[in-house]
Amino acid sequence: MSSNRTSHIRLTSHPGNGSASRFPIHWDAPTARERGPVIATPNSGADRNAVGAHGGAYSIYRALAISAGAMDPLVRPELHNTHPVVSIGPHPQWSEAGKIVSLDPWGHRVAEDFAPELAEGVDIRPTIAVTKARISLPEIADAIARGRLTVDGKIVHEGGDVAVTKAAIDPVWHLPGIAERFEVDETQLRRTLFEQTGGMYPELVTRPDIAVFLPPIGGITLYMFGDPAQLGDRRFTLTCRVHDECNGSDVFGSDICTCRPYLVHGIEESVAQAQAGGTGLIVYNRKEGRALGEVTKFLVYNARKRQPGGDQAATYFERTECVAGVQDARFQQLMPDIIHWLGIRRIDRFVSMSNMKYDALVKGGIEIGERVPIPDYLVPDDASVEMEAKKAAGYFTPEPAPTAADLAKVVGRDLKEF
Amino acid sequence: MSSNRTSHIRLTSHPGNGSASRFPIHWDAPTARERGPVIATPNSGADRNAVGAHGGAYSIYRALAISAGAMDPLVRPELHNTHPVVSIGPHPQWSEAGKIVSLDPWGHRVAEDFAPELAEGVDIRPTIAVTKARISLPEIADAIARGRLTVDGKIVHEGGDVAVTKAAIDPVWHLPGIAERFEVDETQLRRTLFEQTGGMYPELVTRPDIAVFLPPIGGITLYMFGDPAQLGDRRFTLTCRVHDECNGSDVFGSDICTCRPYLVHGIEESVAQAQAGGTGLIVYNRKEGRALGEVTKFLVYNARKRQPGGDQAATYFERTECVAGVQDARFQQLMPDIIHWLGIRRIDRFVSMSNMKYDALVKGGIEIGERVPIPDYLVPDDASVEMEAKKAAGYFTPEPAPTAADLAKVVGRDLKEF
């Protein structure tokens, strides 16, 4: 092992010691150049104006690649030809104070907006990418076979493929705005983020002058159906589902919840809306297991199935809180940002029963028209526990919410019955 | 804003100043109690013996919950009834030096192995959870309808549901072991991890006495078909697919790659193997976009589709390297750990064509029998670019690998054709 060289490593930085970036960020500025580029790469030296790393958690794999000699730490991404396939924005919401605090609204346009700086060698990286795809889902093929959707050769192609525009968005947090959204003190927020992660990024604390943080959490993927240019245009009816990741159902079809069925229903409704001359939108948030992670989720499943009386709607939320310390950590407060980013002020058909998502959107100034529940035939038997518990807790339902007595009757599959 | 209280915050820690844990970790010890518990919670004070945080990136959401007053930072998880639904291990591999370095083999057993410490109030948390599920996939229903699979009432139930045992595994890195696996110097590895993530966790550098790191990256999910107790038993034939996450295909069915089709083929083969008296295993690794993330992936899609000559197999890897600085950051070197954890020494049928996965497993001492390619009828047209490029680069194929001339002929859909 080589000698310990920790003495040469700067463990954190402090303001005022010559390290202020020549690219100050003015978060709500009306243009990209007035706002300033977000620069967080380790090799950008004095230009750096954000805490954290591009690519979030994937920076750890990048570090492994560099450590193993598989990657040059000084390499710059070649951005030629990577620019968005459709233009998104700028929208007025991008510079309305406090509207967008958890992503960089200009993040897909860096190659265009900062061409001179990039040519000069400044390491500015996109935090958003926009591309096109064709998607092929068995459930959509089934909807076509049953006559609920038709092949039109433009949105739904022969063979059942659906044309979409999609976007990937990495989180970029404006810490003063995040603090305001949660109605907490910014200094306290920074300290809690640092301490409760076991000491991640001391610059959260030592650099109050740096307002932007790229946290290593999952981002967002958007799937847009129809013409993306019509998304914020109220003349075109918008159908939208906001979906939080659930790998067990979304990929593997686990029947303990309604995640994939509701997601696919949202896609079908979005396709139908686009075919009817409107637009459709799926927002997919990487927040596995209510942002508590899959280990916690599986621990909760076991506790639910093993409790006296079995897996009951009546104790659904209680079990999560006992194991995780909190019922839900998804914080829908930040979710409306992506809707603002697209310039949307009204969702005509909201394919979600979540009161938390609804409340967050309405509080964020988004009008909601109709709320579209999941059709009963899509709810797996074992998922009734979750569905009824959520209805009783305030989920939207066209029928009356279940009573305590109703809830006690809804019991899921026992562990011995798998 | 309250007064700046940074002076009361310990930005990092150093060895020898009274902070050595009373629970030292002896990584390859033969029992859990000799190995010692992994303790990384911020509220565990002097007991803490690992850098990082439980739940990885989800610790950021936990910090938000605490900051917003929604969660008590001192709360302990109630582990009653959360223990694994089947017992896994201990296997000899758990204490074979260097076999497992990226997960805690004892991570699912903490409630059992450390009951006295937990009762005393020590904050020890599981990093692995094991539960049961029923999964329902349209492609499996189709395989039943076409007679490729049958309902047996035990593994495949009436209606097409499949019984599985599943496990979620959070990463737990033994840094000396990680360094050895990558054949790099540990001090240099720690420094690179710290610096190339923009300064995440200074304790990586300041605490060389702490050997364990819980990185905020995605973990692993296992889906086990048949009796999990037979998984490491060579008398029972094992079919296994190791799959790296691809949200665009796994969830949304994007046709530019073969991810979901190959995953579902792996599930079908696993189910069939279990029905034939063997076992099946899917290893699902959260390494989106070759561990480069989805933003980079979509940027690469655009560069591939826009290059002169269109999206060609001949330039498939080159485009990723130009945009990302590296062709692939998945590092299959760590992948065999989960196979060792299950006590497996031979995979009879390996449902993967990846030479990187194959090489990593063989180097890790795992015997591989047959290699099962994806059937041609499951490869979407537009995914031929990826498939042919990979075959030319060393992917397993029963036919001869394509030549440079062959590759130049394989061109994908143009951006104007979506």
mmCIF file with all atom_site columns, C-alpha atoms in Angstrom, chain B residues 82-143:
data_model
loop_
_atom_site.group_PDB
_atom_site.id
_atom_site.type_symbol
_atom_site.label_atom_id
_atom_site.label_alt_id
_atom_site.label_comp_id
_atom_site.label_asym_id
_atom_site.label_entity_id
_atom_site.label_seq_id
_atom_site.pdbx_PDB_ins_code
_atom_site.Cartn_x
_atom_site.Cartn_y
_atom_site.Cartn_z
_atom_site.occupancy
_atom_site.B_iso_or_equiv
_atom_site.pdbx_formal_charge
_atom_site.auth_seq_id
_atom_site.auth_comp_id
_atom_site.auth_asym_id
_atom_site.auth_atom_id
_atom_site.pdbx_PDB_model_num
ATOM 1  C CA . THR B 1 82  ? -39.608 -8.701  9.336   1.00 0.00 ? 82  THR B CA 1
ATOM 2  C CA . HIS B 1 83  ? -37.170 -11.655 9.255   1.00 0.00 ? 83  HIS B CA 1
ATOM 3  C CA . PRO B 1 84  ? -36.642 -13.671 6.037   1.00 0.00 ? 84  PRO B CA 1
ATOM 4  C CA . VAL B 1 85  ? -39.433 -15.979 4.862   1.00 0.00 ? 85  VAL B CA 1
ATOM 5  C CA . VAL B 1 86  ? -36.849 -18.662 4.033   1.00 0.00 ? 86  VAL B CA 1
ATOM 6  C CA . SER B 1 87  ? -33.415 -19.129 5.475   1.00 0.00 ? 87  SER B CA 1
ATOM 7  C CA . ILE B 1 88  ? -30.473 -18.355 3.198   1.00 0.00 ? 88  ILE B CA 1
ATOM 8  C CA . GLY B 1 89  ? -27.085 -19.583 4.322   1.00 0.00 ? 89  GLY B CA 1
ATOM 9  C CA . PRO B 1 90  ? -24.723 -19.433 6.027   1.00 0.00 ? 90  PRO B CA 1
ATOM 10 C CA . HIS B 1 91  ? -22.672 -20.797 3.138   1.00 0.00 ? 91  HIS B CA 1
ATOM 11 C CA . PRO B 1 92  ? -18.923 -21.517 3.167   1.00 0.00 ? 92  PRO B CA 1
ATOM 12 C CA . GLN B 1 93  ? -18.428 -18.695 0.642   1.00 0.00 ? 93  GLN B CA 1
ATOM 13 C CA . TRP B 1 94  ? -19.431 -16.176 3.314   1.00 0.00 ? 94  TRP B CA 1
ATOM 14 C CA . SER B 1 95  ? -16.115 -16.620 5.038   1.00 0.00 ? 95  SER B CA 1
ATOM 15 C CA . GLU B 1 96  ? -13.874 -17.521 2.100   1.00 0.00 ? 96  GLU B CA 1
ATOM 16 C CA . ALA B 1 97  ? -11.428 -14.627 1.863   1.00 0.00 ? 97  ALA B CA 1
ATOM 17 C CA . GLY B 1 98  ? -12.232 -12.205 -0.941  1.00 0.00 ? 98  GLY B CA 1
ATOM 18 C CA . LYS B 1 99  ? -15.310 -14.063 -2.210  1.00 0.00 ? 99  LYS B CA 1
ATOM 19 C CA . ILE B 1 100 ? -17.862 -11.447 -1.111  1.00 0.00 ? 100 ILE B CA 1
ATOM 20 C CA . VAL B 1 101 ? -16.806 -7.811  -0.871  1.00 0.00 ? 101 VAL B CA 1
ATOM 21 C CA . SER B 1 102 ? -19.816 -5.725  -2.008  1.00 0.00 ? 102 SER B CA 1
ATOM 22 C CA . LEU B 1 103 ? -22.653 -6.921  0.237   1.00 0.00 ? 103 LEU B CA 1
ATOM 23 C CA . ASP B 1 104 ? -23.057 -8.058  3.827   1.00 0.00 ? 104 ASP B CA 1
ATOM 24 C CA . PRO B 1 105 ? -23.686 -11.821 3.720   1.00 0.00 ? 105 PRO B CA 1
ATOM 25 C CA . TRP B 1 106 ? -25.211 -11.650 7.220   1.00 0.00 ? 106 TRP B CA 1
ATOM 26 C CA . GLY B 1 107 ? -27.355 -8.621  6.344   1.00 0.00 ? 107 GLY B CA 1
ATOM 27 C CA . HIS B 1 108 ? -30.732 -10.427 6.423   1.00 0.00 ? 108 HIS B CA 1
ATOM 28 C CA . ARG B 1 109 ? -30.129 -12.093 9.789   1.00 0.00 ? 109 ARG B CA 1
ATOM 29 C CA . VAL B 1 110 ? -29.421 -9.160  12.091  1.00 0.00 ? 110 VAL B CA 1
ATOM 30 C CA . ALA B 1 111 ? -32.619 -9.532  14.154  1.00 0.00 ? 111 ALA B CA 1
ATOM 31 C CA . GLU B 1 112 ? -31.636 -13.126 14.894  1.00 0.00 ? 112 GLU B CA 1
ATOM 32 C CA . ASP B 1 113 ? -27.845 -12.834 15.196  1.00 0.00 ? 113 ASP B CA 1
ATOM 33 C CA . PHE B 1 114 ? -27.760 -9.622  17.197  1.00 0.00 ? 114 PHE B CA 1
ATOM 34 C CA . ALA B 1 115 ? -30.909 -9.960  19.281  1.00 0.00 ? 115 ALA B CA 1
ATOM 35 C CA . PRO B 1 116 ? -29.131 -9.095  22.589  1.00 0.00 ? 116 PRO B CA 1
ATOM 36 C CA . GLU B 1 117 ? -27.572 -5.935  21.132  1.00 0.00 ? 117 GLU B CA 1
ATOM 37 C CA . LEU B 1 118 ? -30.863 -4.862  19.532  1.00 0.00 ? 118 LEU B CA 1
ATOM 38 C CA . ALA B 1 119 ? -32.676 -5.408  22.846  1.00 0.00 ? 119 ALA B CA 1
ATOM 39 C CA . GLU B 1 120 ? -30.047 -3.233  24.473  1.00 0.00 ? 120 GLU B CA 1
ATOM 40 C CA . GLY B 1 121 ? -30.874 -0.452  21.986  1.00 0.00 ? 121 GLY B CA 1
ATOM 41 C CA . VAL B 1 122 ? -27.968 -0.737  19.551  1.00 0.00 ? 122 VAL B CA 1
ATOM 42 C CA . ASP B 1 123 ? -29.170 0.502   16.154  1.00 0.00 ? 123 ASP B CA 1
ATOM 43 C CA . ILE B 1 124 ? -28.393 -2.437  13.857  1.00 0.00 ? 124 ILE B CA 1
ATOM 44 C CA . ARG B 1 125 ? -30.324 -2.537  10.597  1.00 0.00 ? 125 ARG B CA 1
ATOM 45 C CA . PRO B 1 126 ? -30.866 -5.231  7.986   1.00 0.00 ? 126 PRO B CA 1
ATOM 46 C CA . THR B 1 127 ? -29.247 -4.570  4.609   1.00 0.00 ? 127 THR B CA 1
ATOM 47 C CA . ILE B 1 128 ? -31.045 -7.539  3.042   1.00 0.00 ? 128 ILE B CA 1
ATOM 48 C CA . ALA B 1 129 ? -34.731 -8.502  3.142   1.00 0.00 ? 129 ALA B CA 1
ATOM 49 C CA . VAL B 1 130 ? -36.256 -11.757 1.906   1.00 0.00 ? 130 VAL B CA 1
ATOM 50 C CA . THR B 1 131 ? -39.966 -12.115 1.131   1.00 0.00 ? 131 THR B CA 1
ATOM 51 C CA . LYS B 1 132 ? -42.423 -13.995 -1.078  1.00 0.00 ? 132 LYS B CA 1
ATOM 52 C CA . ALA B 1 133 ? -44.511 -12.787 -3.972  1.00 0.00 ? 133 ALA B CA 1
ATOM 53 C CA . ARG B 1 134 ? -46.805 -13.819 -6.761  1.00 0.00 ? 134 ARG B CA 1
ATOM 54 C CA . ILE B 1 135 ? -45.907 -12.267 -10.067 1.00 0.00 ? 135 ILE B CA 1
ATOM 55 C CA . SER B 1 136 ? -48.160 -11.859 -13.043 1.00 0.00 ? 136 SER B CA 1
ATOM 56 C CA . LEU B 1 137 ? -46.587 -11.062 -16.415 1.00 0.00 ? 137 LEU B CA 1
ATOM 57 C CA . PRO B 1 138 ? -48.437 -10.823 -19.721 1.00 0.00 ? 138 PRO B CA 1
ATOM 58 C CA . GLU B 1 139 ? -45.542 -12.568 -21.484 1.00 0.00 ? 139 GLU B CA 1
ATOM 59 C CA . ILE B 1 140 ? -45.778 -15.529 -19.104 1.00 0.00 ? 140 ILE B CA 1
ATOM 60 C CA . ALA B 1 141 ? -49.544 -15.698 -19.653 1.00 0.00 ? 141 ALA B CA 1
ATOM 61 C CA . ASP B 1 142 ? -48.742 -15.783 -23.368 1.00 0.00 ? 142 ASP B CA 1
ATOM 62 C CA . ALA B 1 143 ? -46.198 -18.586 -22.870 1.00 0.00 ? 143 ALA B CA 1
#
